[in-house]
Amino acid sequence: MDLLQATLVVVVLAPGVVFAVFGLLWLTGWVPSERVLSRVTGATFSSSVFGLAAIVGKLLWTRTPSVEVAFGNWFAVHNYHFPLVLMADRLSLPFLGMTVVLSGLIGQFSATYLHRERGFLRFFLLLHLFAFGSLVAFAAGSFDLLVGGWELVGITSVLLIAFFQQRTAPVENGLRVFVVYRACDIGLLVAVFAMHHWAGTASFAAGLPKLTGGQTVIACLLLLLAAAGKAAQVPFSEWLPRAMEGPTPSSAIFYGAISIHAGAYLLLRVQPMIAQSALVSGLVIATGVITAIHGTIVGRASADAKTSLAYASLTQVGVVLVEIGIGWKSIAIVHVLGHAMVRTLQFLRAPSMLHDYHMMRSASGGELSPTGKHLEDLFPKGMQLWLFRWALDRGHLDTILDRLVVHPLVRLSRAFATLDHIGLGQPMPRQREAAISGRSSAGVGGD
Amino acid sequence: MTGFGLTWSVVAISVPWLAAILTSVGRRQIRVIGFTAALVSALASALLLSAAPPRESLDEALMVLFSCLTLGAMLMVPRRDCTSGTIAGMLFVLGSTLLGYSAENLLVLLAAWFLTAIPFCLPQWFAARTWRPRAGLLLSGLTLALAIGLIAASGHGMSISTLRGQSPGGMAVLALLVAAVVFRKGICPAHAWVADAAHGGPAIPTALLLNGHFGALLVAKLVVPLFPYAARDLFPVLSYFALATALYVAIRALTENSPRRLLAFIALSQSACILAGLESRTTEGITGALVHLVVVTVSTMGLFGILRLLEVRFGENLNAGRHLGLAEHAPRLAVFFVVFGLALVGLPGTLSFCSQDLLIHGTLASHPLTGLLLPMATAMNAVSIFRLFTRLFLGKRRTGFTVMADALPRESLILATGVLFVVLGGLFPTAIIALQSAQAETVEQAMRVTHSIRSKGDMSRPALNASRICRRSD
């Protein structure tokens, strides 16, 4: 392993090691001070930024397309093996850079923002675990490893939504987000197994697995399901306002920057496969267009700052998907980077948005023209009202998913419970709450 | 079995039984006696495992796992439950379960089958409040007894090794053995007793009973080796039932509010996946099933243990219908719970990520359509376990508790050991997977022999070789 490879390994592993060390120390009863935590976080991500800069510099200098580190197989059974390959190429490096830069920034911001907050340690541990998961997902050289990072991002995201655990709404919304993540992740899991089954490998370090036309379509559709779930694309967008229950810094890094773009990364990674099928390309574009329109309409009717920012994010990610579907990979990458940076800044400024607005109004001489009014005026008055109602209920996506998926499942579960009670001679226990319907109101904004 | 093996088997089995008698009589230092007996049993089992060839070490590996599990249970049992009856019962179950694992004779296996069930049928020991657990265990024992009776009636001996590949008693015996598996394992429609046992019986001993995995043992020890021809055709049916159970129970768990029932459903669903993996006829699937058995055993034991600790601290009537906010009082127990819970359903970085990976891969390879049920069931189980976590540990803080509610050092030690096992096992899975893979290859090879014989009508050279390997292992 040369220095470049070692640097990549250190960059990816560093947040994981910090998480493990502080987690174990906490279990033994030691609670680090806020200063220690923020300094370690700063040092970790600063050194990662320098490490990544060195990798980029070296790759540019030597005109090498990528750096790969192969650790062999994590485990192997018979013909099946789980390759452990880390890779930094032109696609993954921007995402790796974005992750370490924004994680470091959020770490520094949160040290002040969450000062003396209960759960300060928990936030930082989850931030490190999230960064580790993201780095693994973006630096993975195989879909197998990508699944590992992907799942870690999902679970940390959910735990941070439920960060303010004393209130019921964040906890219930976290559960709802978890449901959507797990449901959509089935697509990624099955796609990976399908690739193993058909191509004998799910590694993309030496090129994407070779599949036939039909196999490519199936694999891409499954991956699109996973990407749509993670990127909150229609019809899975309803989880995004619920995710705003978490603390603002985590909202910024997850739903303004990294987590929301993980789906786009996955699609960018398999873009050559997508390009092989007009059907899949069309579906990716259609998903992006519908989500962008949905996001912009619903965002205009959102009553709180974080939710409207979340829908603005959704709109942009929809546009990124359109770019991927068309085949504009480079534009999509630049778009993701620019959007992530701007949106993170907006999220972090969200708590002082009113103050900013007043400042801007004063600076402009007391009047600010409403944005997008010219677009709204294009629609007749009746349709504007209809759209407003539609936007207020967030496109009825919550209701549709509840009616089509959640309620039938809950009814089925209760029917099974009734069956199970036959012969017991005891009354059925009363079901107090729907299990996974997430009753609490969504999108009320976090602290 | 060699003299060395016999000696250590006798030690591993008899020491817990003797200790059970001692604790029943002496009633002093019972935790120490129980711990020591389980430790001796674990060490003896470990010696057996080290001496056994890797390809033929399934029984010994299970013995080590179960004795370590009981060792952990001895430390985790809260003081309120640490009575001579409980400890004696757990030691009795340990000895009986190890007897079942090491049995080379059908009558010994039958005896172990009943002995492990007896404490859960007697009201003064671990009997549940409802009749279904007793019925389930009794029916499984009776069907197994009938099967063995039919084998004896057909003029065969009782030694398992001499019966291999002979299909003793024909389809009737096979059907009875499958019925015994269905009842003992809790495969649909005989699943309800498992939840009843967990709900109405003592949590930790019931977890020990469920984690004996006698149903899977019967499949690996009797069904496949004794009925290779019929098993090939009928075994997929059992696999479909197992997959259906995994999904049914996973859906059932979605609205369950009793924490014990919910945990039992999730454990059952994940255990059913083990049967599906064993049937996959791929080395990956069988290895995944064997590794998953280890993960399910450790994780469910940890979860039931934590639940019992919570019941002791916060009251017996915990309900997942509302948020209890216990993480404020017991943050370490919350962390242990979420790690064990997510480890059960394939959290990356834990051993179950590897086992699920292999299991789903093997199942999808052999049954592409029905295999899809497995990731669906796992996803639903993940939702249920996370829901249970949020309801138990998150939410508004309860007031009025003045006691230190978090894990005691003794409990922390054993729970941390379990967490480290599933995490380190997940980060460095090679050793565990290699061991289970060797055992899986033996099972898979036996199945392949059958397939080869069936498809060609005679024994080809590879099939003969495999058959010789199997016979040599006798």
PDB file of N, CA and C in Angstrom, chain A residues 139-198:
ATOM      1  N   ALA A 139     -16.747   5.940  -1.290  1.00  0.00           N
ATOM      2  CA  ALA A 139     -15.439   5.392  -1.681  1.00  0.00           C
ATOM      3  C   ALA A 139     -15.508   3.899  -1.982  1.00  0.00           C
ATOM      4  N   ALA A 140     -16.698   3.330  -1.896  1.00  0.00           N
ATOM      5  CA  ALA A 140     -16.816   1.885  -2.128  1.00  0.00           C
ATOM      6  C   ALA A 140     -16.475   1.549  -3.573  1.00  0.00           C
ATOM      7  N   GLY A 141     -15.784   0.430  -3.725  1.00  0.00           N
ATOM      8  CA  GLY A 141     -15.459  -0.036  -5.074  1.00  0.00           C
ATOM      9  C   GLY A 141     -16.399  -1.137  -5.531  1.00  0.00           C
ATOM     10  N   SER A 142     -17.376  -1.447  -4.686  1.00  0.00           N
ATOM     11  CA  SER A 142     -18.361  -2.461  -5.072  1.00  0.00           C
ATOM     12  C   SER A 142     -19.705  -2.068  -4.469  1.00  0.00           C
ATOM     13  N   PHE A 143     -20.750  -2.579  -5.091  1.00  0.00           N
ATOM     14  CA  PHE A 143     -22.079  -2.270  -4.571  1.00  0.00           C
ATOM     15  C   PHE A 143     -22.289  -2.913  -3.200  1.00  0.00           C
ATOM     16  N   ASP A 144     -21.606  -4.033  -2.960  1.00  0.00           N
ATOM     17  CA  ASP A 144     -21.728  -4.696  -1.649  1.00  0.00           C
ATOM     18  C   ASP A 144     -21.335  -3.744  -0.534  1.00  0.00           C
ATOM     19  N   LEU A 145     -20.167  -3.119  -0.718  1.00  0.00           N
ATOM     20  CA  LEU A 145     -19.659  -2.206   0.306  1.00  0.00           C
ATOM     21  C   LEU A 145     -20.511  -0.947   0.358  1.00  0.00           C
ATOM     22  N   LEU A 146     -20.978  -0.534  -0.813  1.00  0.00           N
ATOM     23  CA  LEU A 146     -21.830   0.662  -0.869  1.00  0.00           C
ATOM     24  C   LEU A 146     -23.089   0.469  -0.016  1.00  0.00           C
ATOM     25  N   VAL A 147     -23.620  -0.761  -0.039  1.00  0.00           N
ATOM     26  CA  VAL A 147     -24.814  -1.051   0.770  1.00  0.00           C
ATOM     27  C   VAL A 147     -24.523  -0.784   2.252  1.00  0.00           C
ATOM     28  N   GLY A 148     -23.332  -1.200   2.701  1.00  0.00           N
ATOM     29  CA  GLY A 148     -22.958  -0.998   4.097  1.00  0.00           C
ATOM     30  C   GLY A 148     -22.996   0.476   4.479  1.00  0.00           C
ATOM     31  N   GLY A 149     -22.322   1.302   3.679  1.00  0.00           N
ATOM     32  CA  GLY A 149     -22.307   2.741   3.950  1.00  0.00           C
ATOM     33  C   GLY A 149     -23.696   3.340   3.845  1.00  0.00           C
ATOM     34  N   TRP A 150     -24.418   2.913   2.859  1.00  0.00           N
ATOM     35  CA  TRP A 150     -25.783   3.402   2.595  1.00  0.00           C
ATOM     36  C   TRP A 150     -26.683   3.176   3.811  1.00  0.00           C
ATOM     37  N   GLU A 151     -26.592   1.978   4.373  1.00  0.00           N
ATOM     38  CA  GLU A 151     -27.433   1.645   5.534  1.00  0.00           C
ATOM     39  C   GLU A 151     -27.032   2.458   6.762  1.00  0.00           C
ATOM     40  N   LEU A 152     -25.727   2.669   6.908  1.00  0.00           N
ATOM     41  CA  LEU A 152     -25.274   3.470   8.061  1.00  0.00           C
ATOM     42  C   LEU A 152     -25.778   4.906   7.954  1.00  0.00           C
ATOM     43  N   VAL A 153     -25.744   5.447   6.741  1.00  0.00           N
ATOM     44  CA  VAL A 153     -26.274   6.804   6.537  1.00  0.00           C
ATOM     45  C   VAL A 153     -27.743   6.837   6.936  1.00  0.00           C
ATOM     46  N   GLY A 154     -28.479   5.805   6.536  1.00  0.00           N
ATOM     47  CA  GLY A 154     -29.908   5.753   6.832  1.00  0.00           C
ATOM     48  C   GLY A 154     -30.178   5.717   8.325  1.00  0.00           C
ATOM     49  N   ILE A 155     -29.480   4.856   9.029  1.00  0.00           N
ATOM     50  CA  ILE A 155     -29.775   4.683  10.457  1.00  0.00           C
ATOM     51  C   ILE A 155     -29.355   5.917  11.268  1.00  0.00           C
ATOM     52  N   THR A 156     -28.215   6.528  10.897  1.00  0.00           N
ATOM     53  CA  THR A 156     -27.810   7.741  11.632  1.00  0.00           C
ATOM     54  C   THR A 156     -28.780   8.880  11.342  1.00  0.00           C
ATOM     55  N   SER A 157     -29.244   8.927  10.099  1.00  0.00           N
ATOM     56  CA  SER A 157     -30.208   9.960   9.732  1.00  0.00           C
ATOM     57  C   SER A 157     -31.451   9.858  10.613  1.00  0.00           C
ATOM     58  N   VAL A 158     -31.940   8.634  10.764  1.00  0.00           N
ATOM     59  CA  VAL A 158     -33.158   8.424  11.547  1.00  0.00           C
ATOM     60  C   VAL A 158     -32.921   8.758  13.025  1.00  0.00           C
ATOM     61  N   LEU A 159     -31.770   8.339  13.536  1.00  0.00           N
ATOM     62  CA  LEU A 159     -31.488   8.606  14.951  1.00  0.00           C
ATOM     63  C   LEU A 159     -31.338  10.107  15.213  1.00  0.00           C
ATOM     64  N   LEU A 160     -30.860  10.829  14.225  1.00  0.00           N
ATOM     65  CA  LEU A 160     -30.730  12.281  14.420  1.00  0.00           C
ATOM     66  C   LEU A 160     -32.073  12.996  14.261  1.00  0.00           C
ATOM     67  N   ILE A 161     -32.965  12.438  13.446  1.00  0.00           N
ATOM     68  CA  ILE A 161     -34.311  13.030  13.370  1.00  0.00           C
ATOM     69  C   ILE A 161     -34.968  12.932  14.749  1.00  0.00           C
ATOM     70  N   ALA A 162     -34.712  11.801  15.419  1.00  0.00           N
ATOM     71  CA  ALA A 162     -35.298  11.602  16.751  1.00  0.00           C
ATOM     72  C   ALA A 162     -34.393  12.161  17.845  1.00  0.00           C
ATOM     73  N   PHE A 163     -33.538  13.113  17.484  1.00  0.00           N
ATOM     74  CA  PHE A 163     -32.553  13.627  18.446  1.00  0.00           C
ATOM     75  C   PHE A 163     -33.237  14.217  19.681  1.00  0.00           C
ATOM     76  N   PHE A 164     -34.293  15.018  19.432  1.00  0.00           N
ATOM     77  CA  PHE A 164     -35.010  15.622  20.576  1.00  0.00           C
ATOM     78  C   PHE A 164     -36.012  14.578  21.067  1.00  0.00           C
ATOM     79  N   GLN A 165     -35.464  13.605  21.781  1.00  0.00           N
ATOM     80  CA  GLN A 165     -36.216  12.391  22.062  1.00  0.00           C
ATOM     81  C   GLN A 165     -37.309  12.568  23.095  1.00  0.00           C
ATOM     82  N   GLN A 166     -37.307  13.704  23.775  1.00  0.00           N
ATOM     83  CA  GLN A 166     -38.338  13.913  24.785  1.00  0.00           C
ATOM     84  C   GLN A 166     -39.684  14.258  24.157  1.00  0.00           C
ATOM     85  N   ARG A 167     -39.643  14.719  22.891  1.00  0.00           N
ATOM     86  CA  ARG A 167     -40.900  15.041  22.220  1.00  0.00           C
ATOM     87  C   ARG A 167     -41.327  13.842  21.364  1.00  0.00           C
ATOM     88  N   THR A 168     -42.619  13.637  21.292  1.00  0.00           N
ATOM     89  CA  THR A 168     -43.118  12.468  20.568  1.00  0.00           C
ATOM     90  C   THR A 168     -42.985  12.636  19.061  1.00  0.00           C
ATOM     91  N   ALA A 169     -43.244  13.853  18.569  1.00  0.00           N
ATOM     92  CA  ALA A 169     -43.278  14.066  17.113  1.00  0.00           C
ATOM     93  C   ALA A 169     -41.963  13.684  16.419  1.00  0.00           C
ATOM     94  N   PRO A 170     -40.803  14.151  16.910  1.00  0.00           N
ATOM     95  CA  PRO A 170     -39.568  13.748  16.229  1.00  0.00           C
ATOM     96  C   PRO A 170     -39.358  12.241  16.226  1.00  0.00           C
ATOM     97  N   VAL A 171     -39.720  11.609  17.328  1.00  0.00           N
ATOM     98  CA  VAL A 171     -39.509  10.162  17.431  1.00  0.00           C
ATOM     99  C   VAL A 171     -40.385   9.426  16.415  1.00  0.00           C
ATOM    100  N   GLU A 172     -41.653   9.821  16.351  1.00  0.00           N
ATOM    101  CA  GLU A 172     -42.574   9.166  15.415  1.00  0.00           C
ATOM    102  C   GLU A 172     -42.181   9.451  13.965  1.00  0.00           C
ATOM    103  N   ASN A 173     -41.730  10.677  13.725  1.00  0.00           N
ATOM    104  CA  ASN A 173     -41.310  11.001  12.359  1.00  0.00           C
ATOM    105  C   ASN A 173     -40.040  10.242  11.970  1.00  0.00           C
ATOM    106  N   GLY A 174     -39.162  10.072  12.938  1.00  0.00           N
ATOM    107  CA  GLY A 174     -37.965   9.268  12.678  1.00  0.00           C
ATOM    108  C   GLY A 174     -38.340   7.846  12.287  1.00  0.00           C
ATOM    109  N   LEU A 175     -39.320   7.315  12.990  1.00  0.00           N
ATOM    110  CA  LEU A 175     -39.779   5.953  12.674  1.00  0.00           C
ATOM    111  C   LEU A 175     -40.340   5.898  11.256  1.00  0.00           C
ATOM    112  N   ARG A 176     -41.102   6.911  10.893  1.00  0.00           N
ATOM    113  CA  ARG A 176     -41.702   6.922   9.558  1.00  0.00           C
ATOM    114  C   ARG A 176     -40.612   6.986   8.473  1.00  0.00           C
ATOM    115  N   VAL A 177     -39.607   7.807   8.719  1.00  0.00           N
ATOM    116  CA  VAL A 177     -38.502   7.898   7.754  1.00  0.00           C
ATOM    117  C   VAL A 177     -37.788   6.556   7.647  1.00  0.00           C
ATOM    118  N   PHE A 178     -37.623   5.915   8.784  1.00  0.00           N
ATOM    119  CA  PHE A 178     -36.972   4.598   8.800  1.00  0.00           C
ATOM    120  C   PHE A 178     -37.746   3.595   7.941  1.00  0.00           C
ATOM    121  N   VAL A 179     -39.081   3.673   8.039  1.00  0.00           N
ATOM    122  CA  VAL A 179     -39.928   2.770   7.255  1.00  0.00           C
ATOM    123  C   VAL A 179     -39.671   2.972   5.762  1.00  0.00           C
ATOM    124  N   VAL A 180     -39.653   4.229   5.337  1.00  0.00           N
ATOM    125  CA  VAL A 180     -39.443   4.517   3.906  1.00  0.00           C
ATOM    126  C   VAL A 180     -38.056   4.049   3.473  1.00  0.00           C
ATOM    127  N   TYR A 181     -37.060   4.352   4.291  1.00  0.00           N
ATOM    128  CA  TYR A 181     -35.683   3.940   3.956  1.00  0.00           C
ATOM    129  C   TYR A 181     -35.606   2.428   3.783  1.00  0.00           C
ATOM    130  N   ARG A 182     -36.136   1.699   4.770  1.00  0.00           N
ATOM    131  CA  ARG A 182     -36.004   0.239   4.717  1.00  0.00           C
ATOM    132  C   ARG A 182     -36.751  -0.337   3.529  1.00  0.00           C
ATOM    133  N   ALA A 183     -37.919   0.240   3.243  1.00  0.00           N
ATOM    134  CA  ALA A 183     -38.703  -0.272   2.117  1.00  0.00           C
ATOM    135  C   ALA A 183     -37.936  -0.070   0.809  1.00  0.00           C
ATOM    136  N   CYS A 184     -37.362   1.111   0.650  1.00  0.00           N
ATOM    137  CA  CYS A 184     -36.675   1.398  -0.616  1.00  0.00           C
ATOM    138  C   CYS A 184     -35.321   0.685  -0.704  1.00  0.00           C
ATOM    139  N   ASP A 185     -34.700   0.454   0.443  1.00  0.00           N
ATOM    140  CA  ASP A 185     -33.401  -0.224   0.425  1.00  0.00           C
ATOM    141  C   ASP A 185     -33.512  -1.664  -0.076  1.00  0.00           C
ATOM    142  N   ILE A 186     -34.706  -2.210  -0.036  1.00  0.00           N
ATOM    143  CA  ILE A 186     -34.897  -3.562  -0.594  1.00  0.00           C
ATOM    144  C   ILE A 186     -34.465  -3.556  -2.054  1.00  0.00           C
ATOM    145  N   GLY A 187     -34.752  -2.435  -2.750  1.00  0.00           N
ATOM    146  CA  GLY A 187     -34.354  -2.322  -4.153  1.00  0.00           C
ATOM    147  C   GLY A 187     -32.848  -2.473  -4.321  1.00  0.00           C
ATOM    148  N   LEU A 188     -32.103  -1.779  -3.461  1.00  0.00           N
ATOM    149  CA  LEU A 188     -30.635  -1.834  -3.563  1.00  0.00           C
ATOM    150  C   LEU A 188     -30.127  -3.245  -3.253  1.00  0.00           C
ATOM    151  N   LEU A 189     -30.675  -3.835  -2.183  1.00  0.00           N
ATOM    152  CA  LEU A 189     -30.236  -5.188  -1.796  1.00  0.00           C
ATOM    153  C   LEU A 189     -30.492  -6.184  -2.919  1.00  0.00           C
ATOM    154  N   VAL A 190     -31.703  -6.153  -3.449  1.00  0.00           N
ATOM    155  CA  VAL A 190     -32.046  -7.134  -4.485  1.00  0.00           C
ATOM    156  C   VAL A 190     -31.228  -6.874  -5.755  1.00  0.00           C
ATOM    157  N   ALA A 191     -30.989  -5.601  -6.059  1.00  0.00           N
ATOM    158  CA  ALA A 191     -30.169  -5.275  -7.241  1.00  0.00           C
ATOM    159  C   ALA A 191     -28.761  -5.855  -7.089  1.00  0.00           C
ATOM    160  N   VAL A 192     -28.205  -5.721  -5.888  1.00  0.00           N
ATOM    161  CA  VAL A 192     -26.852  -6.245  -5.660  1.00  0.00           C
ATOM    162  C   VAL A 192     -26.839  -7.769  -5.812  1.00  0.00           C
ATOM    163  N   PHE A 193     -27.852  -8.423  -5.236  1.00  0.00           N
ATOM    164  CA  PHE A 193     -27.909  -9.881  -5.361  1.00  0.00           C
ATOM    165  C   PHE A 193     -28.135 -10.290  -6.808  1.00  0.00           C
ATOM    166  N   ALA A 194     -28.939  -9.504  -7.521  1.00  0.00           N
ATOM    167  CA  ALA A 194     -29.173  -9.813  -8.939  1.00  0.00           C
ATOM    168  C   ALA A 194     -27.869  -9.696  -9.727  1.00  0.00           C
ATOM    169  N   MET A 195     -27.084  -8.682  -9.419  1.00  0.00           N
ATOM    170  CA  MET A 195     -25.800  -8.514 -10.127  1.00  0.00           C
ATOM    171  C   MET A 195     -24.880  -9.698  -9.845  1.00  0.00           C
ATOM    172  N   HIS A 196     -24.827 -10.108  -8.577  1.00  0.00           N
ATOM    173  CA  HIS A 196     -24.007 -11.280  -8.234  1.00  0.00           C
ATOM    174  C   HIS A 196     -24.491 -12.500  -9.004  1.00  0.00           C
ATOM    175  N   HIS A 197     -25.804 -12.636  -9.051  1.00  0.00           N
ATOM    176  CA  HIS A 197     -26.393 -13.821  -9.665  1.00  0.00           C
ATOM    177  C   HIS A 197     -26.124 -13.846 -11.174  1.00  0.00           C
ATOM    178  N   TRP A 198     -26.278 -12.690 -11.805  1.00  0.00           N
ATOM    179  CA  TRP A 198     -26.174 -12.654 -13.259  1.00  0.00           C
ATOM    180  C   TRP A 198     -24.725 -12.469 -13.741  1.00  0.00           C
TER     181      TRP A 198
END
